[in-house]
Amino acid sequence: MAIEIKEVKDSKGFKDFVNVQFDIYKGNSFWVPPLKRDEAKALQAEFNPAFRFCKAKFWTDFKDGKCVGRIGGIINNMYNEKTNSKIGRFTRTEFIDDIEVSTLLFSTAEKWLKEQGMTEVQGPLGFTNLDHQGMLVEGFDHLPSAASEYHHSYYKDHLEKLGYEKEIDWVEFRLFLEGMPEKAKRGSEIVKKRSNLSVKSFKKSSELQAYAVQLFEILNESFKDLFSVVHLDDEMIKYYIKRYLMLLNPEFVKLVFDQDEKLIAFIVGLPSLSKGLQKANGSLFPFGWYHVNKALKNPKVIDLMLTGILPKYQAKGVTAVLFYELHEVMEKYGVTEMETTGIFETNQKVIANWKTYENIQHKRKRCWKKTL
């Protein structure tokens, strides 16, 4: 039977788009499922404010009447204006190991992007850098963080056959933090005293809420020159606060302030939700929230979600302060391992920080590119 591609236009289409990955990864012990409801909403303009500066279309592939693949196309006008480029993005691609299926998916997305005037396609990339990005090309036998990605090993082979080349890679590390070296504490105290810095800690999400917008402002400033990044305006900030704040354990968030009580740096750790989300299997209700909440309160591994430091403080040892403060909480909970999310392979300053700890560099994600 011929393969049929369908544009996603209605609730049935969005349901197929979200659900197909559950079939593709069925029985895979390393894949971490998303929350179906959140994922479906992220694809629709009525829920996702990124559609104010992005165009997007989504498609599903059917073979013998069964959904066997999906792909999205995104044009981020803000990013193209920033970079003076005509780059389209493919996003959220998933497919069975059938080159006919992947070929039809990519050719459809590429055709639409080209019709919109794009001259190049990159991906997987999302609406912003806080969305899904990167395709796993190494580390298929490791559990990813909830904020990272997992893909089958054959995806890489398909992309190469379809004419895609590497644009840039993210690398991920597992850090082993056995004990707190005394020199780390001394170093943190020296930096705080020298720059007259203070640190705020939190017990409740409501306490953290008051600083959430400022945190994203730091993120905007510290990430502004990185690949694929666009400025997050007030609407996008509100969207991400609403979407993610409820999933944080506030004890693992540390904020650093200068002598004028201005926020200058932050670190966000998150008790690993990967196994909890696997048990939830796409839904928080009726029982999924129990597994997620249990993971938040009884962490065994911490995922390092985000770190941001204002540029003027990036060479002043603030990283040491952030990690010391987070490490103290980890010791309180008996956590000795930290999973990093993706770091650009070119970001040697951050990678050098990881190498001061016992570590393994165990995963690699790729952004691909192709001329249209």
Short mmCIF file of C-alpha atoms in Angstrom, two decimals:
data_model
loop_
_atom_site.label_atom_id
_atom_site.label_comp_id
_atom_site.label_asym_id
_atom_site.label_seq_id
_atom_site.Cartn_x
_atom_site.Cartn_y
_atom_site.Cartn_z
CA MET A 1 0.00 0.00 0.00
CA ALA A 2 1.28 3.48 -0.87
CA ILE A 3 2.53 5.81 1.81
CA GLU A 4 0.20 8.74 2.40
CA ILE A 5 1.17 12.05 3.96
CA LYS A 6 -1.37 14.25 5.72
CA GLU A 7 -1.09 17.84 6.89
CA VAL A 8 -2.09 18.22 10.55
CA LYS A 9 -5.14 20.45 10.69
CA ASP A 10 -7.51 19.18 13.38
CA SER A 11 -7.61 17.52 16.79
CA LYS A 12 -7.37 14.05 15.21
CA GLY A 13 -4.26 15.13 13.32
CA PHE A 14 -2.58 16.55 16.42
CA LYS A 15 -3.43 13.39 18.32
CA ASP A 16 -1.81 11.24 15.63
CA PHE A 17 1.21 13.56 15.54
CA VAL A 18 1.81 13.27 19.28
CA ASN A 19 0.94 9.58 19.63
CA VAL A 20 3.07 8.16 16.81
CA GLN A 21 6.25 8.45 18.88
CA PHE A 22 4.72 6.21 21.54
CA ASP A 23 4.47 3.46 18.92
CA ILE A 24 7.93 4.10 17.46
CA TYR A 25 9.64 3.82 20.88
CA LYS A 26 7.38 1.16 22.38
CA GLY A 27 9.45 -1.14 24.58
CA ASN A 28 12.51 1.16 24.49
CA SER A 29 13.81 1.55 28.05
CA PHE A 30 15.72 4.79 27.31
CA TRP A 31 13.04 6.92 25.67
CA VAL A 32 11.35 9.48 27.95
CA PRO A 33 7.80 10.27 26.79
CA PRO A 34 6.54 13.85 26.82
CA LEU A 35 3.28 14.93 28.39
CA LYS A 36 0.83 14.51 25.52
CA ARG A 37 -1.38 17.45 26.40
CA ASP A 38 1.52 19.92 26.68
CA GLU A 39 3.08 18.66 23.46
CA ALA A 40 -0.14 19.05 21.49
CA LYS A 41 -0.69 22.58 22.80
CA ALA A 42 2.84 23.61 21.84
CA LEU A 43 1.94 22.97 18.19
CA GLN A 44 -1.05 25.31 18.11
CA ALA A 45 -1.14 29.09 17.77
CA GLU A 46 -3.98 29.50 20.26
CA PHE A 47 -1.72 28.14 23.02
CA ASN A 48 1.85 28.94 21.92
CA PRO A 49 2.77 32.64 21.59
CA ALA A 50 5.80 31.75 19.43
CA PHE A 51 3.40 31.71 16.47
CA ARG A 52 3.46 35.53 16.64
CA PHE A 53 6.93 35.41 15.06
CA CYS A 54 6.96 31.90 13.61
CA LYS A 55 5.17 30.13 10.77
CA ALA A 56 4.75 26.39 11.16
CA LYS A 57 3.15 23.37 9.51
CA PHE A 58 3.07 19.75 10.61
CA TRP A 59 2.59 16.48 8.74
CA THR A 60 2.09 12.79 9.51
CA ASP A 61 2.90 9.75 7.37
CA PHE A 62 0.60 6.74 7.07
CA LYS A 63 1.47 3.28 5.74
CA ASP A 64 -1.13 0.54 5.50
CA GLY A 65 -3.48 2.83 7.40
CA LYS A 66 -1.14 3.24 10.37
CA CYS A 67 0.66 6.43 11.37
CA VAL A 68 4.39 5.70 10.99
CA GLY A 69 6.10 9.09 11.04
CA ARG A 70 5.83 12.82 11.52
CA ILE A 71 7.65 16.07 10.82
CA GLY A 72 7.16 19.79 11.36
CA GLY A 73 8.44 22.80 9.47
CA ILE A 74 9.12 26.12 11.22
CA ILE A 75 10.13 29.52 9.91
CA ASN A 76 11.36 31.68 12.78
CA ASN A 77 11.12 35.17 11.30
CA MET A 78 12.75 36.76 14.33
CA TYR A 79 15.83 34.57 13.99
CA ASN A 80 16.08 35.16 10.25
CA GLU A 81 15.88 38.93 10.77
CA LYS A 82 18.53 38.70 13.48
CA THR A 83 20.92 36.71 11.26
CA ASN A 84 19.89 38.22 7.90
CA SER A 85 19.19 34.72 6.59
CA LYS A 86 16.46 32.61 5.01
CA ILE A 87 16.72 29.48 7.14
CA GLY A 88 13.83 27.12 7.72
CA ARG A 89 13.73 24.52 10.46
CA PHE A 90 12.52 20.96 10.60
CA THR A 91 11.23 19.91 13.98
CA ARG A 92 9.96 16.92 15.98
CA THR A 93 10.74 14.41 13.27
CA GLU A 94 10.06 10.76 14.10
CA PHE A 95 9.82 7.80 11.70
CA ILE A 96 10.04 4.05 11.42
CA ASP A 97 13.13 2.53 9.78
CA ASP A 98 11.81 2.91 6.24
CA ILE A 99 13.61 5.25 3.86
CA GLU A 100 10.43 5.79 1.82
CA VAL A 101 8.70 7.10 4.93
CA SER A 102 11.51 9.48 5.93
CA THR A 103 12.00 10.64 2.33
CA LEU A 104 8.35 11.64 1.97
CA LEU A 105 8.36 13.44 5.31
CA PHE A 106 11.47 15.49 4.59
CA SER A 107 10.64 16.23 0.96
CA THR A 108 7.23 17.57 2.04
CA ALA A 109 8.68 19.84 4.72
CA GLU A 110 11.51 20.99 2.43
CA LYS A 111 9.04 21.79 -0.38
CA TRP A 112 6.94 23.97 1.92
CA LEU A 113 10.00 25.79 3.30
CA LYS A 114 11.29 26.43 -0.21
CA GLU A 115 7.88 27.77 -1.29
CA GLN A 116 8.14 30.24 1.61
CA GLY A 117 11.43 31.55 0.23
CA MET A 118 13.84 29.64 2.47
CA THR A 119 17.22 28.73 1.00
CA GLU A 120 18.44 26.40 3.76
CA VAL A 121 16.93 24.04 6.31
CA GLN A 122 18.36 23.21 9.73
CA GLY A 123 17.18 20.92 12.49
CA PRO A 124 15.84 19.42 14.52
CA LEU A 125 15.14 22.84 16.04
CA GLY A 126 12.07 24.15 17.78
CA PHE A 127 10.31 27.49 17.98
CA THR A 128 12.96 28.75 20.44
CA ASN A 129 16.07 27.32 22.08
CA LEU A 130 13.90 26.20 25.03
CA ASP A 131 11.97 23.94 22.67
CA HIS A 132 12.99 20.52 21.28
CA GLN A 133 16.37 20.71 19.57
CA GLY A 134 19.00 18.28 18.36
CA MET A 135 19.01 14.68 17.16
CA LEU A 136 20.77 12.03 19.23
CA VAL A 137 23.71 10.56 17.29
CA GLU A 138 25.70 9.02 20.17
CA GLY A 139 24.68 7.58 23.54
CA PHE A 140 21.68 5.40 22.69
CA ASP A 141 22.10 3.28 25.81
CA HIS A 142 21.82 6.17 28.28
CA LEU A 143 18.66 7.63 29.79
CA PRO A 144 18.29 11.29 28.76
CA SER A 145 17.14 14.11 30.97
CA ALA A 146 13.54 15.24 30.57
CA ALA A 147 14.83 18.34 28.78
CA SER A 148 16.97 16.44 26.30
CA GLU A 149 16.17 14.21 23.32
CA TYR A 150 16.27 10.54 22.45
CA HIS A 151 16.20 9.02 18.96
CA HIS A 152 16.78 5.64 17.36
CA SER A 153 20.29 5.06 16.00
CA TYR A 154 18.99 4.65 12.42
CA TYR A 155 17.80 8.29 12.29
CA LYS A 156 21.36 9.46 11.64
CA ASP A 157 21.71 7.10 8.67
CA HIS A 158 18.47 8.36 7.14
CA LEU A 159 19.53 12.01 7.45
CA GLU A 160 22.83 11.30 5.71
CA LYS A 161 21.05 9.45 2.88
CA LEU A 162 18.72 12.42 2.49
CA GLY A 163 21.67 14.77 1.91
CA TYR A 164 21.95 16.39 5.33
CA GLU A 165 25.27 17.44 6.82
CA LYS A 166 26.36 18.42 10.31
CA GLU A 167 25.83 22.04 11.34
CA ILE A 168 26.82 21.81 15.03
CA ASP A 169 26.71 19.29 17.89
CA TRP A 170 25.69 19.48 21.52
CA VAL A 171 27.50 17.21 23.97
CA GLU A 172 26.16 15.97 27.29
CA PHE A 173 27.96 14.84 30.43
CA ARG A 174 27.27 12.84 33.57
CA LEU A 175 29.12 14.38 36.54
CA PHE A 176 29.97 12.41 39.68
CA LEU A 177 30.08 14.72 42.67
CA GLU A 178 31.41 12.64 45.55
CA GLY A 179 31.75 14.96 48.52
CA MET A 180 32.31 18.70 48.58
CA PRO A 181 35.99 19.68 48.36
CA GLU A 182 36.96 22.21 51.00
CA LYS A 183 38.64 24.31 48.34
CA ALA A 184 35.27 24.66 46.55
CA LYS A 185 33.76 26.20 49.66
CA ARG A 186 36.73 28.52 50.14
CA GLY A 187 36.66 29.53 46.49
CA SER A 188 32.98 30.34 46.64
CA GLU A 189 33.41 32.47 49.75
CA ILE A 190 36.33 34.37 48.21
CA VAL A 191 34.31 35.18 45.06
CA LYS A 192 31.29 36.34 47.06
CA LYS A 193 33.39 38.55 49.29
CA ARG A 194 35.50 39.99 46.47
CA SER A 195 32.48 40.94 44.32
CA ASN A 196 30.10 41.59 47.22
CA LEU A 197 27.62 38.93 46.08
CA SER A 198 24.77 37.27 47.91
CA VAL A 199 22.80 34.10 47.20
CA LYS A 200 19.08 33.50 47.60
CA SER A 201 17.62 30.05 48.23
CA PHE A 202 13.99 28.97 48.14
CA LYS A 203 11.62 26.53 49.81
CA LYS A 204 8.42 27.26 47.89
CA SER A 205 7.63 27.85 44.23
CA SER A 206 5.67 30.95 45.25
CA GLU A 207 8.90 32.48 46.60
CA LEU A 208 10.69 31.78 43.32
CA GLN A 209 7.82 33.19 41.26
CA ALA A 210 8.78 36.75 42.21
CA TYR A 211 12.14 36.38 40.43
CA ALA A 212 11.04 34.30 37.43
CA VAL A 213 10.88 37.18 34.93
CA GLN A 214 14.30 38.47 36.01
CA LEU A 215 15.73 34.98 35.54
CA PHE A 216 14.59 34.94 31.91
CA GLU A 217 16.04 38.41 31.39
CA ILE A 218 19.41 37.03 32.49
CA LEU A 219 18.88 34.13 30.09
CA ASN A 220 18.21 36.54 27.22
CA GLU A 221 21.37 38.51 27.92
CA SER A 222 23.72 35.59 28.52
CA PHE A 223 22.48 33.45 25.58
CA LYS A 224 21.85 36.16 22.98
CA ASP A 225 24.83 35.37 20.73
CA LEU A 226 24.42 31.59 20.70
CA PHE A 227 23.33 29.54 17.69
CA SER A 228 19.54 29.30 17.09
CA VAL A 229 18.70 31.68 19.97
CA VAL A 230 16.05 34.40 19.76
CA HIS A 231 15.09 36.97 22.37
CA LEU A 232 12.23 35.85 24.60
CA ASP A 233 9.72 38.68 24.97
CA ASP A 234 7.20 39.11 27.78
CA GLU A 235 4.64 36.77 26.23
CA MET A 236 7.17 33.98 25.72
CA ILE A 237 8.52 34.43 29.24
CA LYS A 238 5.01 34.13 30.70
CA TYR A 239 4.43 31.04 28.57
CA TYR A 240 7.56 29.25 29.80
CA ILE A 241 6.99 30.26 33.42
CA LYS A 242 3.49 28.79 33.31
CA ARG A 243 4.67 25.67 31.53
CA TYR A 244 7.72 24.80 33.62
CA LEU A 245 7.60 26.46 37.05
CA MET A 246 5.26 23.80 38.47
CA LEU A 247 7.82 21.11 37.62
CA LEU A 248 10.65 22.67 39.63
CA ASN A 249 11.79 21.77 43.11
CA PRO A 250 12.67 25.33 44.25
CA GLU A 251 15.42 24.10 46.57
CA PHE A 252 17.50 23.29 43.49
CA VAL A 253 17.28 26.84 42.12
CA LYS A 254 19.96 29.34 43.24
CA LEU A 255 20.06 33.04 42.40
CA VAL A 256 23.09 35.31 42.81
CA PHE A 257 22.71 39.06 43.42
CA ASP A 258 25.17 41.94 43.38
CA GLN A 259 25.60 44.56 46.14
CA ASP A 260 22.61 46.50 44.78
CA GLU A 261 20.36 43.42 44.99
CA LYS A 262 20.34 43.07 41.21
CA LEU A 263 20.10 39.52 39.88
CA ILE A 264 23.30 38.69 38.01
CA ALA A 265 23.32 34.88 37.76
CA PHE A 266 21.24 31.76 38.30
CA ILE A 267 21.41 27.99 38.19
CA VAL A 268 18.42 25.68 37.83
CA GLY A 269 18.77 22.05 38.79
CA LEU A 270 15.89 19.63 38.54
CA PRO A 271 15.51 16.25 40.22
CA SER A 272 15.54 13.82 37.30
CA LEU A 273 11.99 13.29 36.09
CA SER A 274 12.95 10.78 33.40
CA LYS A 275 11.85 7.61 35.17
CA GLY A 276 8.80 9.36 36.61
CA LEU A 277 7.72 10.47 33.13
CA GLN A 278 8.27 6.97 31.80
CA LYS A 279 5.84 5.67 34.43
CA ALA A 280 3.41 8.52 33.70
CA ASN A 281 3.47 7.46 30.01
CA GLY A 282 2.31 10.77 28.61
CA SER A 283 -0.25 11.92 31.15
CA LEU A 284 -0.18 13.44 34.63
CA PHE A 285 -3.66 12.16 35.42
CA PRO A 286 -4.94 10.11 37.04
CA PHE A 287 -1.67 8.57 38.32
CA GLY A 288 1.17 10.25 36.41
CA TRP A 289 1.47 13.17 38.81
CA TYR A 290 2.18 10.76 41.66
CA HIS A 291 5.28 9.43 39.87
CA VAL A 292 6.49 12.92 38.85
CA ASN A 293 5.94 14.35 42.34
CA LYS A 294 7.77 11.41 43.90
CA ALA A 295 10.76 12.10 41.63
CA LEU A 296 10.74 15.78 42.58
CA LYS A 297 10.80 15.03 46.32
CA ASN A 298 13.15 12.03 46.34
CA PRO A 299 15.85 12.72 43.76
CA LYS A 300 18.59 10.23 42.95
CA VAL A 301 20.02 12.19 40.02
CA ILE A 302 19.90 15.92 39.28
CA ASP A 303 19.48 17.33 35.78
CA LEU A 304 21.27 20.64 35.23
CA MET A 305 18.65 22.53 33.26
CA LEU A 306 19.90 26.08 32.84
CA THR A 307 22.72 28.32 33.97
CA GLY A 308 22.93 32.01 33.15
CA ILE A 309 25.45 34.69 34.14
CA LEU A 310 25.49 38.30 32.99
CA PRO A 311 28.45 38.81 30.60
CA LYS A 312 30.26 41.27 32.90
CA TYR A 313 30.42 38.58 35.62
CA GLN A 314 31.29 35.57 33.46
CA ALA A 315 35.01 35.69 34.14
CA LYS A 316 34.74 36.47 37.87
CA GLY A 317 34.26 33.03 39.37
CA VAL A 318 30.47 33.18 39.69
CA THR A 319 30.19 29.66 38.26
CA ALA A 320 32.04 28.38 41.33
CA VAL A 321 29.49 30.07 43.60
CA LEU A 322 26.54 28.60 41.72
CA PHE A 323 27.90 25.06 41.79
CA TYR A 324 28.89 25.20 45.44
CA GLU A 325 25.40 26.36 46.43
CA LEU A 326 23.70 23.69 44.31
CA HIS A 327 26.08 21.03 45.55
CA GLU A 328 25.11 21.77 49.15
CA VAL A 329 21.48 20.95 48.36
CA MET A 330 22.50 17.82 46.51
CA GLU A 331 24.43 16.63 49.56
CA LYS A 332 21.39 17.27 51.74
CA TYR A 333 19.34 14.95 49.51
CA GLY A 334 22.11 12.38 49.07
CA VAL A 335 22.46 13.05 45.35
CA THR A 336 25.91 12.40 43.89
CA GLU A 337 25.28 12.51 40.13
CA MET A 338 24.33 15.32 37.80
CA GLU A 339 23.22 15.07 34.19
CA THR A 340 23.95 18.08 32.00
CA THR A 341 21.71 19.06 29.13
CA GLY A 342 23.25 19.86 25.77
CA ILE A 343 26.31 22.12 25.60
CA PHE A 344 27.66 23.27 22.26
CA GLU A 345 30.82 21.33 21.49
CA THR A 346 32.50 24.67 20.76
CA ASN A 347 31.80 26.00 24.28
CA GLN A 348 35.14 24.96 25.75
CA LYS A 349 34.85 27.26 28.77
CA VAL A 350 31.83 25.39 30.11
CA ILE A 351 33.20 21.99 29.11
CA ALA A 352 36.38 22.81 31.06
CA ASN A 353 34.22 23.28 34.19
CA TRP A 354 32.77 19.78 33.80
CA LYS A 355 36.22 18.28 33.46
CA THR A 356 37.13 19.42 36.97
CA TYR A 357 34.76 16.68 38.17
CA GLU A 358 34.86 12.95 37.56
CA ASN A 359 32.71 12.67 34.45
CA ILE A 360 31.74 10.82 31.32
CA GLN A 361 30.84 12.54 28.04
CA HIS A 362 28.20 10.03 27.03
CA LYS A 363 25.75 11.66 24.64
CA ARG A 364 25.93 13.79 21.52
CA LYS A 365 23.08 15.55 19.69
CA ARG A 366 23.32 17.07 16.23
CA CYS A 367 21.79 19.93 14.32
CA TRP A 368 21.76 19.05 10.63
CA LYS A 369 21.66 21.38 7.60
CA LYS A 370 20.84 21.16 3.93
CA THR A 371 20.70 23.66 1.07
CA LEU A 372 17.25 23.90 -0.51
#
